[in-house]
């Protein structure tokens, strides 16, 4: 059975071109980039090249790119690094719909005598910008907000947020793990101070990511030791992973100019097809201001988990919430924040497409999903 | 001859990378089939890594490498206890040294013990340094620059008797000598994939059951909430295979590699005048020798050898960007600055050959002589 993978916000397949680019650094050029001999400088050169590609993708300077072990590490490194650089400031601003790598860290910091303001969102998932403006204080050390939401695909207006935060001179960190490779990111136009990217969400391998740090941003290092990455992130560089990430940025660049509209059309087709075929199905959030690949839908009288299991049996992979918390039975904190009624939140499914999603896969879901939903809702109506 | 800096990936490990990358691409937290396959693959890797050091699978936490493991062990142990005292040595890897220094800046007390001329920390000195508020002892199993094996068994006994946690950085020991947490009852132990023919970007921290650590990376709660972030499944599987192979081949490899190392060492001492081994040759990992070339700048020697196609390190790769003499050798083992400046680390491995040594010795005496002449002239 060929599987139809519509869970690309959880993780993506490594692009064949990415693996091909990595391979020489797994075999022939295995040196330690810190070594002074040629084997070392070859590896260091590969890292430099990947850094150039990352900088080109983000429209920033090479020195502003720090490679890390992934998106979660990048988010942790950004927030903790800024807090440690400004130990006297004890206030953090974030939102109620952030990824756990930001929310859980903030909860931890609340126990460490930090004050956290969680800005609410409206029913469309959009941030309360007035509340954000009101919440900025002298004591605020950092504002951390996500660009694209992993569960709903809702995109925050980062440009507007920059306009609000920047005049106060407070560092703005943006979790762009879901946005990178799906919408354009230009740090010249959008003057964020820090920005996190994860490789495996854009067809690079797991275990590598980056943190963009605008020049002049005060940041204490997170993992310390040999002083790699100009002292920002110690540990022998994951050379092959970094090379893969560089290649993934190159591919993402061309996808954003020539492929993403196809993805958007397929997503729209999937979504409108489901909404028209299944009674009382509705969308979480509004159709605009979303990532082009994500569709979060809710259904009446069904358990999302049950739908997922039946879809899985026929090889269709989707998600009920974020993968990181699917073990939990709690309804999604994101949908709760959007005031989706609990029974609807429990009946929510997320489809997330990629550049590899095909029309016939979308058609197959449109054929298979409605009978599953109808069957399950009958069961729950009679039970 | 720089296997302590990093190692090439073994063919069997590359096969695993290839297979897992294509078959287990899902997110291990996802409930669908690709997710479950990935999860199974990750847990299989965990069992293999655990098996290779005599641990239980539940005692293995995957990380992004040795430095992160060391950071997690030390900062995590400290954060779980809020305040207290840490004992370490002055020959630790920078990831340990700087983690301890960081904790010092956060109000923890740190005792940094010296080593003797042979490069050993004296277990008695550790016992004497323990205070009522000591929370952690961190001493490396084997030193990256000299290969000295530290008396971790004795230290583990002392730590156990005093009910103090013992962390050991086994990054340079695992794969070179037997590392078994049943035989040596440490509480925390770091390993790094790329030091034993696995990939870069993956490592593990062994955490003895019942030992409490505070997570350093918060988020989705992966790795039993100790280390959040989507797991590097391919890296973990590849490292697990490297672990399995390391244990399988340890006995055989360590014998012939030691012979080769001894040959290299003997020939350098015989054929290049004014050379000296750093540390006690009797208790070293089998692949490493650290030799001082008196009156020679190791940095220049390294470049000359590199021109001839020999990859050798002046000190540890992590610090070698800076042209400073090794703190391990000077502060730690009492070498003079001149001796430390001329120290070269030769570290051999699976793909080393006697022919490499023959070739090296054809050029080394002349290069050293020329460098000495030119520095005498200037």
XYZ file of C-alpha atoms in Angstrom:
761
model
C 0.000 0.000 0.000
C 1.394 3.348 -1.022
C 0.932 5.861 1.722
C -0.460 9.332 1.220
C 1.512 11.571 3.488
C -0.363 14.703 4.477
C 1.435 15.375 7.740
C 4.243 17.587 6.535
C 3.934 20.007 9.449
C 5.041 17.114 11.680
C 8.028 16.261 9.518
C 8.957 16.027 5.853
C 10.783 13.561 3.687
C 14.408 14.402 3.028
C 14.587 15.642 -0.569
C 16.693 13.348 -2.784
C 18.815 16.346 -3.807
C 19.444 17.079 -0.139
C 20.628 13.563 0.603
C 22.825 13.605 -2.466
C 24.452 16.824 -1.280
C 25.047 15.325 2.159
C 26.508 12.046 1.014
C 30.096 13.193 0.280
C 30.251 14.619 3.797
C 29.220 11.285 5.252
C 31.865 9.429 3.291
C 34.848 11.187 1.801
C 34.988 14.595 3.504
C 34.502 13.622 7.096
C 36.958 16.032 8.729
C 36.297 18.039 11.870
C 35.768 21.656 10.747
C 37.896 22.884 13.661
C 40.937 20.877 12.550
C 43.652 22.966 10.930
C 44.580 20.374 8.317
C 43.005 20.015 4.911
C 40.418 17.420 5.960
C 39.259 19.980 8.484
C 39.253 22.949 6.160
C 37.288 21.007 3.573
C 34.541 20.463 6.144
C 34.775 24.068 7.302
C 34.400 25.162 3.692
C 31.227 23.104 3.345
C 29.783 24.762 6.436
C 30.657 28.167 5.075
C 28.909 27.354 1.812
C 25.795 26.179 3.650
C 25.877 29.348 5.701
C 25.965 31.413 2.513
C 22.900 29.571 1.267
C 21.068 30.075 4.555
C 21.975 33.765 4.523
C 20.773 34.118 0.942
C 17.491 32.449 1.867
C 16.892 34.705 4.860
C 18.435 37.768 3.193
C 20.866 38.307 6.008
C 24.592 38.290 6.677
C 26.440 35.008 7.046
C 27.584 36.006 10.540
C 23.946 36.232 11.553
C 23.387 32.495 10.991
C 24.095 30.017 13.805
C 23.529 26.338 13.098
C 21.888 24.327 15.880
C 20.537 20.862 16.590
C 16.981 21.779 15.534
C 14.049 24.131 15.913
C 13.352 23.386 19.566
C 16.958 24.061 20.479
C 16.880 27.278 18.434
C 13.798 28.523 20.278
C 15.301 27.625 23.651
C 18.657 29.164 22.739
C 17.017 32.389 21.554
C 14.847 32.959 24.603
C 17.313 31.809 27.241
C 20.214 33.500 25.489
C 18.467 36.876 25.510
C 17.289 36.482 29.102
C 20.792 35.663 30.311
C 22.203 38.662 28.475
C 19.679 40.909 30.281
C 19.462 39.302 33.713
C 17.678 42.257 35.297
C 14.672 42.151 33.005
C 12.126 39.601 34.183
C 9.202 39.913 31.772
C 8.515 37.804 28.672
C 5.755 38.270 26.127
C 4.498 35.409 23.984
C 1.140 34.139 22.728
C -1.298 31.428 23.745
C -0.859 29.511 20.475
C 2.917 29.023 20.431
C 4.680 25.729 19.906
C 5.505 23.796 23.120
C 9.208 24.632 22.656
C 8.271 28.212 23.528
C 5.286 27.625 25.826
C 6.888 24.923 27.958
C 10.047 26.972 28.320
C 7.976 29.980 29.388
C 6.119 27.865 31.934
C 9.464 26.679 33.281
C 10.715 30.263 33.467
C 7.634 31.319 35.414
C 8.912 29.014 38.145
C 12.235 30.833 37.960
C 10.769 34.197 38.920
C 9.995 35.385 35.396
C 6.682 37.024 34.553
C 5.103 35.860 31.290
C 2.303 37.563 29.387
C 0.456 35.228 27.040
C -1.240 37.363 24.382
C -4.584 35.919 23.316
C -5.829 35.304 19.789
C -9.263 35.776 18.248
C -11.466 33.087 16.724
C -9.491 33.279 13.499
C -6.318 32.592 15.443
C -5.063 36.138 14.962
C -3.013 37.850 17.615
C -4.494 40.656 19.690
C -2.085 43.379 18.560
C -3.503 46.012 20.903
C -2.876 43.756 23.835
C 0.668 43.197 22.575
C 1.299 46.954 22.407
C -0.119 47.447 25.898
C 1.935 44.653 27.388
C 5.372 46.011 26.480
C 7.096 47.379 29.570
C 10.506 48.593 30.690
C 10.984 45.200 32.268
C 10.240 43.215 29.083
C 13.313 41.215 28.062
C 11.966 39.516 24.942
C 8.893 39.091 22.770
C 8.628 35.596 21.264
C 5.954 34.927 18.642
C 5.524 32.375 15.908
C 5.290 33.222 12.248
C 3.134 30.321 11.062
C 1.156 28.118 13.422
C 1.914 24.402 13.247
C -1.626 23.260 13.963
C -3.763 25.695 11.999
C -1.302 27.328 9.615
C -2.440 30.748 10.830
C 0.180 33.354 9.984
C 0.841 36.192 12.420
C 1.443 39.625 10.841
C 5.104 39.712 11.767
C 5.673 42.979 9.893
C 3.046 44.723 12.012
C 4.446 43.082 15.129
C 7.923 44.418 14.287
C 6.441 47.916 13.976
C 4.922 47.589 17.445
C 7.906 46.023 19.220
C 10.904 47.627 17.541
C 10.436 51.216 18.791
C 10.748 49.867 22.333
C 14.129 48.324 21.630
C 12.961 44.946 22.921
C 14.365 41.913 21.074
C 11.748 40.115 18.970
C 12.219 36.388 18.471
C 10.192 34.676 15.786
C 9.627 30.935 15.642
C 9.650 30.473 11.868
C 9.885 26.670 11.999
C 6.613 26.249 10.089
C 6.914 29.384 7.974
C 10.356 28.749 6.502
C 10.017 27.239 3.051
C 6.272 27.947 2.886
C 6.170 31.747 2.786
C 8.963 34.188 1.904
C 11.190 35.357 4.744
C 13.248 38.483 4.263
C 15.021 39.788 7.327
C 15.832 43.058 5.531
C 12.138 43.866 5.141
C 10.956 42.168 8.320
C 13.339 43.324 10.982
C 13.084 40.565 13.536
C 16.020 40.145 15.909
C 16.029 36.377 16.204
C 14.418 33.683 14.109
C 14.333 29.899 14.450
C 14.283 27.382 11.582
C 14.202 23.583 11.704
C 15.679 21.459 8.931
C 13.259 18.560 8.958
C 10.257 20.765 8.307
C 11.637 21.745 4.918
C 12.985 18.504 3.507
C 16.361 18.587 5.265
C 17.192 15.940 7.879
C 16.167 15.861 11.514
C 18.749 17.016 14.014
C 19.733 20.274 12.364
C 18.315 23.786 12.455
C 19.431 27.339 12.709
C 19.021 30.484 14.698
C 19.203 33.810 12.937
C 20.625 36.481 15.235
C 20.523 40.045 13.938
C 23.861 41.783 14.283
C 24.024 43.676 17.544
C 21.559 41.423 19.388
C 22.875 40.520 22.811
C 22.750 36.779 23.287
C 24.487 34.437 25.711
C 25.488 31.049 24.301
C 23.336 28.078 25.162
C 25.460 24.969 24.633
C 28.995 25.887 25.688
C 32.329 24.201 25.090
C 34.725 24.293 22.151
C 33.370 27.627 20.957
C 32.156 26.551 17.528
C 29.770 28.811 15.592
C 31.734 31.839 16.805
C 31.104 30.842 20.384
C 27.333 30.861 19.930
C 26.866 27.087 19.838
C 29.539 24.614 20.872
C 29.870 21.050 19.683
C 31.460 19.563 16.573
C 29.352 20.748 13.680
C 26.898 18.307 12.113
C 28.609 18.850 8.774
C 26.423 16.609 6.616
C 23.270 17.891 8.299
C 24.291 21.498 7.796
C 25.152 20.836 4.145
C 21.720 19.216 3.777
C 20.053 22.249 5.320
C 21.908 24.544 2.928
C 20.713 22.504 -0.023
C 17.165 22.481 1.364
C 17.200 26.289 1.448
C 18.230 26.362 -2.183
C 15.365 24.028 -3.093
C 12.922 25.992 -0.939
C 13.883 29.184 -2.712
C 12.880 27.782 -6.084
C 9.798 26.103 -4.624
C 8.627 29.450 -3.275
C 8.855 31.003 -6.712
C 7.494 28.167 -8.789
C 5.899 25.394 -6.738
C 4.083 26.776 -3.772
C 1.041 27.929 -5.735
C 0.442 24.359 -6.832
C 0.483 23.322 -3.194
C -1.940 26.110 -2.328
C -4.326 25.026 -5.087
C -4.193 21.407 -3.948
C -4.800 22.450 -0.342
C -7.758 24.584 -1.412
C -9.149 21.755 -3.488
C -8.830 19.343 -0.574
C -10.404 21.787 1.837
C -13.308 22.934 -0.291
C -13.944 19.337 -1.331
C -14.181 18.179 2.269
C -16.274 21.143 3.371
C -18.749 20.587 0.563
C -18.957 16.804 0.943
C -19.203 16.512 4.706
C -22.151 18.112 6.471
C -21.337 20.471 9.332
C -17.617 20.340 8.705
C -15.874 23.633 9.251
C -12.488 25.239 9.106
C -10.418 26.254 12.123
C -9.394 29.820 11.384
C -10.054 31.926 8.319
C -9.036 30.998 4.770
C -6.718 33.976 4.373
C -3.604 34.623 6.421
C -2.589 30.995 6.461
C 0.359 28.939 5.352
C -0.369 27.647 1.849
C 0.006 23.983 2.783
C -2.078 23.623 5.953
C -5.741 22.888 6.463
C -7.204 22.417 9.912
C -10.797 21.214 9.830
C -13.257 20.110 12.434
C -16.125 17.662 12.244
C -19.254 17.157 14.259
C -19.709 14.141 16.524
C -16.445 12.390 15.745
C -13.195 11.880 17.598
C -10.238 13.135 15.598
C -8.139 10.238 16.862
C -10.650 7.701 15.548
C -10.634 9.370 12.127
C -6.848 9.273 12.107
C -6.771 5.563 12.895
C -9.180 4.712 10.104
C -7.274 6.925 7.678
C -4.028 5.308 8.768
C -5.461 1.867 7.998
C -5.856 2.887 4.382
C -2.465 4.581 4.259
C -3.508 8.197 4.671
C -1.350 10.093 7.170
C -2.741 13.177 8.854
C -2.684 14.574 12.354
C -5.163 15.583 14.990
C -3.093 18.304 16.536
C 0.606 18.846 16.724
C 2.671 15.689 16.611
C 4.551 16.669 19.730
C 1.490 16.432 21.905
C -0.566 13.762 20.170
C 0.193 11.333 22.960
C -1.933 13.531 25.216
C -5.717 13.379 25.331
C -6.006 17.083 26.116
C -7.638 19.087 23.340
C -5.214 21.257 21.429
C -4.193 24.426 23.278
C -4.240 26.260 19.951
C -7.857 25.411 19.157
C -8.839 26.131 22.736
C -7.227 29.562 22.448
C -9.261 30.145 19.277
C -12.375 29.302 21.276
C -13.202 26.284 19.143
C -15.786 24.385 21.248
C -14.171 21.359 22.960
C -16.236 18.776 21.069
C -15.201 20.434 17.789
C -11.589 20.621 18.905
C -11.683 16.896 19.637
C -13.062 16.359 16.147
C -10.290 18.302 14.420
C -7.943 16.998 11.753
C -4.910 18.700 10.283
C -3.821 18.041 6.726
C -0.457 19.480 5.775
C 0.786 19.160 2.208
C 4.230 19.402 0.674
C 5.834 19.983 -2.698
C 5.528 16.225 -3.257
C 1.747 16.087 -2.771
C -0.056 15.004 -5.951
C -3.537 15.736 -7.213
C -4.515 12.049 -7.195
C -3.588 11.862 -3.508
C -5.939 14.735 -2.755
C -8.659 13.048 -4.811
C -8.130 9.830 -2.901
C -8.626 11.612 0.438
C -11.755 13.293 -0.918
C -13.098 9.869 -1.813
C -12.141 8.066 1.411
C -12.721 10.667 4.121
C -16.468 11.410 3.833
C -17.653 7.827 4.398
C -15.318 7.534 7.401
C -16.670 10.688 9.006
C -20.260 9.753 8.286
C -19.785 6.249 9.673
C -18.132 7.535 12.850
C -20.697 10.243 13.453
C -23.522 7.697 13.089
C -21.765 5.441 15.579
C -21.474 8.231 18.096
C -25.089 9.306 17.463
C -26.410 5.797 18.140
C -23.926 5.121 20.972
C 46.233 10.381 12.221
C 43.574 12.544 13.845
C 40.933 10.036 14.896
C 40.401 11.792 18.232
C 39.110 14.844 16.359
C 36.648 12.828 14.335
C 36.333 9.544 12.479
C 34.951 8.525 9.101
C 31.596 6.772 9.070
C 31.893 2.990 8.719
C 30.317 1.394 5.669
C 27.857 -0.561 7.830
C 26.789 2.672 9.505
C 26.297 4.393 6.177
C 24.037 1.507 5.144
C 21.893 2.208 8.191
C 21.744 5.910 7.315
C 20.598 5.028 3.823
C 17.997 2.550 4.971
C 16.553 4.510 7.866
C 16.476 7.814 6.015
C 14.207 6.319 3.408
C 12.169 3.958 5.534
C 11.717 5.780 8.819
C 11.108 9.357 7.821
C 8.086 9.946 10.065
C 8.040 11.983 13.252
C 8.305 9.469 16.130
C 5.574 11.408 17.966
C 3.067 10.869 15.132
C 0.525 8.097 15.598
C 0.296 7.008 11.958
C 2.358 4.224 10.405
C 5.383 6.314 9.316
C 5.428 7.805 12.811
C 5.223 4.398 14.490
C 7.953 2.997 12.253
C 10.182 5.895 13.193
C 9.419 5.396 16.842
C 10.241 1.689 16.607
C 13.501 2.527 14.906
C 14.386 5.050 17.600
C 13.625 2.621 20.414
C 15.639 -0.100 18.717
C 18.547 2.342 18.561
C 18.097 3.126 22.237
C 18.305 -0.570 23.148
C 21.468 -1.005 21.105
C 23.207 2.015 22.595
C 22.190 0.878 26.071
C 23.427 -2.641 25.388
C 26.821 -1.376 24.305
C 27.522 0.211 27.703
C 25.667 -2.235 29.925
C 22.725 0.091 30.578
C 18.951 -0.203 30.336
C 17.253 1.370 27.320
C 15.314 3.726 29.578
C 18.608 5.133 30.850
C 19.662 6.509 27.445
C 18.832 10.053 26.394
C 19.731 10.969 22.817
C 21.314 14.386 22.253
C 22.925 16.306 19.418
C 26.423 15.250 20.488
C 29.049 15.054 23.197
C 29.037 18.749 24.035
C 25.287 18.795 24.548
C 25.492 15.620 26.639
C 28.109 17.225 28.869
C 26.108 20.450 29.145
C 22.946 18.521 30.000
C 24.654 16.312 32.578
C 26.392 19.105 34.445
C 23.909 21.974 34.146
C 20.990 19.563 34.479
C 22.355 18.000 37.671
C 23.108 21.420 39.118
C 19.724 22.899 38.190
C 17.922 19.977 39.809
C 19.618 20.842 43.088
C 19.617 24.657 42.952
C 22.918 25.147 44.788
C 25.996 23.293 45.909
C 29.521 22.257 45.063
C 31.028 20.562 42.008
C 34.364 18.775 41.726
C 36.154 18.590 38.407
C 39.717 18.483 37.067
C 41.776 20.936 35.072
C 42.171 18.563 32.120
C 38.520 18.278 31.122
C 37.144 18.967 27.656
C 36.024 22.555 27.169
C 32.341 21.532 27.213
C 32.809 20.350 30.806
C 35.209 23.099 31.815
C 32.991 25.865 30.515
C 29.812 24.335 31.928
C 31.470 24.303 35.350
C 32.688 27.869 34.925
C 29.182 28.916 33.906
C 27.747 27.336 37.044
C 30.359 29.129 39.093
C 29.023 32.397 37.667
C 25.566 31.270 38.752
C 26.614 30.859 42.364
C 27.721 27.228 42.485
C 31.070 26.388 44.064
C 33.575 24.558 41.859
C 36.780 22.791 42.855
C 39.111 22.149 39.948
C 41.669 19.489 40.856
C 45.134 19.289 39.302
C 46.620 16.135 37.816
C 50.056 14.690 38.381
C 52.899 14.588 35.842
C 51.469 11.377 34.453
C 48.192 13.127 33.712
C 46.110 11.432 36.400
C 43.792 12.857 38.907
C 44.427 11.337 42.313
C 41.285 9.600 43.656
C 42.398 10.538 47.172
C 42.330 14.202 46.184
C 38.750 13.796 45.049
C 37.740 12.136 48.279
C 39.406 14.968 50.182
C 37.626 17.637 48.141
C 34.143 16.317 48.879
C 32.093 18.659 51.056
C 28.685 18.135 52.615
C 27.131 20.188 49.801
C 29.004 18.485 46.943
C 26.431 17.512 44.342
C 28.535 16.353 41.427
C 31.942 15.013 40.496
C 32.762 15.247 36.809
C 35.941 13.596 35.557
C 36.599 12.423 32.024
C 37.162 8.747 31.360
C 39.979 9.352 28.883
C 41.667 12.584 27.906
C 41.322 13.749 24.318
C 44.807 15.240 24.078
C 46.965 12.646 25.811
C 44.733 9.603 25.899
C 45.307 9.176 29.659
C 42.704 6.920 31.248
C 41.472 8.326 34.520
C 40.827 6.095 37.565
C 37.069 6.273 37.063
C 36.454 3.019 38.935
C 37.981 4.396 42.122
C 36.216 7.721 41.667
C 32.902 5.954 41.145
C 33.379 4.080 44.425
C 34.249 7.270 46.255
C 31.250 9.082 44.771
C 28.968 6.224 45.671
C 30.181 6.062 49.251
C 29.689 9.801 49.623
C 26.330 9.762 47.833
C 27.552 12.295 45.287
C 26.637 12.076 41.612
C 29.470 11.083 39.293
C 29.466 12.176 35.669
C 32.123 11.017 33.260
C 32.788 12.384 29.808
C 33.448 9.109 27.965
C 33.544 10.725 24.524
C 37.175 9.678 23.973
C 36.956 6.403 25.865
C 33.989 4.686 24.247
C 35.052 2.615 21.274
C 38.690 2.594 22.404
C 38.421 0.799 25.729
C 35.646 -1.128 27.461
C 33.021 1.206 28.885
C 30.502 -0.557 31.077
C 28.296 1.177 33.611
C 27.743 -2.084 35.475
C 31.426 -2.533 36.107
C 32.071 1.163 36.715
C 28.971 2.469 38.477
C 28.872 6.037 37.171
C 25.632 8.011 37.320
C 25.981 10.025 34.130
C 28.075 9.292 31.066
C 28.454 11.166 27.769
C 29.241 9.697 24.367
C 29.479 11.242 20.902
C 28.673 9.378 17.670
C 31.362 10.822 15.443
C 34.220 9.734 17.691
C 33.555 6.053 16.981
C 32.708 5.920 13.271
C 29.153 7.192 13.632
C 27.792 10.460 12.271
C 28.305 13.964 13.602
C 25.328 15.671 15.209
C 24.259 12.837 17.493
C 25.307 11.697 20.933
C 23.839 10.246 24.069
C 23.772 10.781 27.776
C 23.483 7.751 30.020
C 21.435 8.631 33.103
C 21.352 5.997 35.808
C 17.808 5.187 36.841
C 16.688 7.405 39.705
C 19.149 10.202 38.967
C 17.293 13.466 38.747
C 18.207 16.005 36.053
C 16.518 19.226 34.998
C 15.890 19.402 31.274
C 17.940 21.997 29.424
C 15.809 22.075 26.273
C 12.088 22.472 26.904
C 9.280 21.739 24.491
C 7.357 18.765 23.170
C 8.604 16.524 25.954
C 10.584 14.048 23.890
C 13.234 11.813 25.537
C 11.048 11.420 28.639
C 10.873 15.184 28.918
C 14.617 15.530 29.405
C 15.481 16.766 25.959
C 12.733 18.166 23.769
C 12.909 18.428 20.003
C 12.008 16.026 17.202
C 14.383 13.108 17.534
C 17.206 12.677 15.030
C 16.064 9.152 14.178
C 18.602 8.535 11.428
C 21.428 9.827 13.601
C 20.338 7.706 16.559
C 20.033 4.553 14.441
C 23.402 5.172 12.827
C 25.098 5.797 16.155
C 23.491 2.660 17.557
C 25.016 0.623 14.747
C 28.366 2.294 15.387
C 28.005 1.372 19.078
C 27.290 -2.240 18.231
C 30.293 -2.443 15.921
C 32.542 -0.660 18.404
C 31.826 -3.253 21.072
C 32.111 -6.142 18.637
C 35.490 -5.014 17.289
C 36.939 -3.518 20.445
C 39.127 -6.377 21.492
C 40.681 -7.035 18.118
C 41.086 -3.428 17.062
C 42.584 -2.210 20.296
C 45.405 -4.733 20.038
C 46.595 -3.943 16.533
C 45.969 -0.226 16.839
C 48.035 -0.137 20.036
C 50.853 -1.967 18.267
C 50.764 0.558 15.463
C 50.681 3.455 17.919
C 53.641 2.005 19.800
C 55.554 1.617 16.571
C 54.823 5.230 15.593
C 55.869 6.439 19.010
C 59.050 4.385 19.145
C 60.157 5.474 15.706
C 59.533 9.166 16.401
C 61.425 9.002 19.692
C 64.279 7.179 18.013
C 64.495 9.055 14.765
C 63.634 12.608 15.815
C 65.929 14.053 18.487
C 64.613 16.018 21.477
C 61.180 14.460 21.564
C 59.243 13.388 24.604
C 55.947 11.664 25.378
C 53.490 13.570 27.537
C 51.780 11.576 30.216
C 52.177 8.093 31.538
C 52.419 5.666 28.611
C 51.176 2.736 30.667
C 47.584 3.887 31.136
C 46.410 5.324 27.853
C 43.741 4.547 25.305
C 45.411 2.374 22.665
C 45.268 4.814 19.768
C 46.694 8.060 21.156
C 50.152 9.461 21.720
C 51.077 13.018 22.558
C 54.661 13.888 21.678
C 56.489 17.144 22.327
C 59.009 18.312 19.751
C 61.243 20.644 21.703
C 61.862 24.012 20.062
C 59.212 23.431 17.418
C 55.936 25.284 17.044
C 53.298 22.578 16.715
C 51.112 24.841 14.592
C 53.835 25.169 11.971
C 54.696 21.492 12.126
C 51.044 20.647 11.610
C 50.886 22.794 8.472
C 54.103 21.325 7.070
C 52.774 17.814 7.623
C 49.423 18.789 6.141
C 51.239 19.880 2.962
C 52.552 16.335 2.734
C 49.095 14.896 3.261
C 49.258 14.014 6.956
C 46.312 15.105 9.100
C 47.568 15.503 12.655
C 46.458 17.767 15.427
C 48.351 20.192 17.624
C 45.982 19.878 20.509
C 42.267 19.130 20.562
C 40.435 20.123 17.400
C 37.974 22.252 19.306
C 40.591 24.601 20.618
C 43.054 24.362 17.775
C 41.661 27.384 16.001
C 43.579 29.349 18.591
C 47.331 29.262 18.591
C 47.712 28.749 22.296
C 49.515 25.976 24.094
C 47.243 23.337 25.554
C 45.932 24.080 29.021
C 45.694 20.349 29.612
C 49.414 19.916 29.142
C 50.589 23.088 30.847
C 48.276 23.702 33.761
C 47.360 20.081 34.025
C 50.530 18.132 33.599
C 53.200 20.711 34.249
C 54.857 20.836 30.863
C 56.915 23.953 30.186
C 55.458 26.404 27.705
C 58.106 25.363 25.186
C 57.201 21.713 25.555
C 53.482 22.443 25.339
C 53.946 24.636 22.245
C 55.674 21.752 20.509
C 53.134 19.080 21.468
C 51.501 17.058 18.709
C 48.693 14.587 19.146
C 48.766 11.513 16.963
C 45.575 9.483 17.140
C 45.156 6.342 15.063
C 42.121 4.348 14.040
C 40.623 1.553 11.997
C 42.001 2.777 8.706
C 45.532 3.475 9.903
C 48.284 1.435 8.286
C 51.915 0.723 8.973
C 52.664 2.235 5.561
C 51.376 5.593 6.811
C 53.902 5.505 9.612
C 56.720 4.560 7.267
C 55.781 7.485 5.032
C 55.518 9.881 7.936
C 58.930 8.974 9.263
C 60.435 9.590 5.841
C 59.589 13.266 6.078
C 59.148 14.068 9.772
C 62.815 14.188 10.896
C 63.743 16.648 8.142
C 60.724 18.860 8.682
C 61.443 19.067 12.392
C 65.116 19.801 11.730
C 64.252 22.575 9.254
C 61.731 24.139 11.626
C 64.288 24.124 14.426
C 66.917 25.681 12.191
C 64.603 28.422 10.987
C 63.405 29.269 14.485
C 67.010 29.333 15.714
C 67.873 31.790 12.936
C 64.992 34.177 13.567
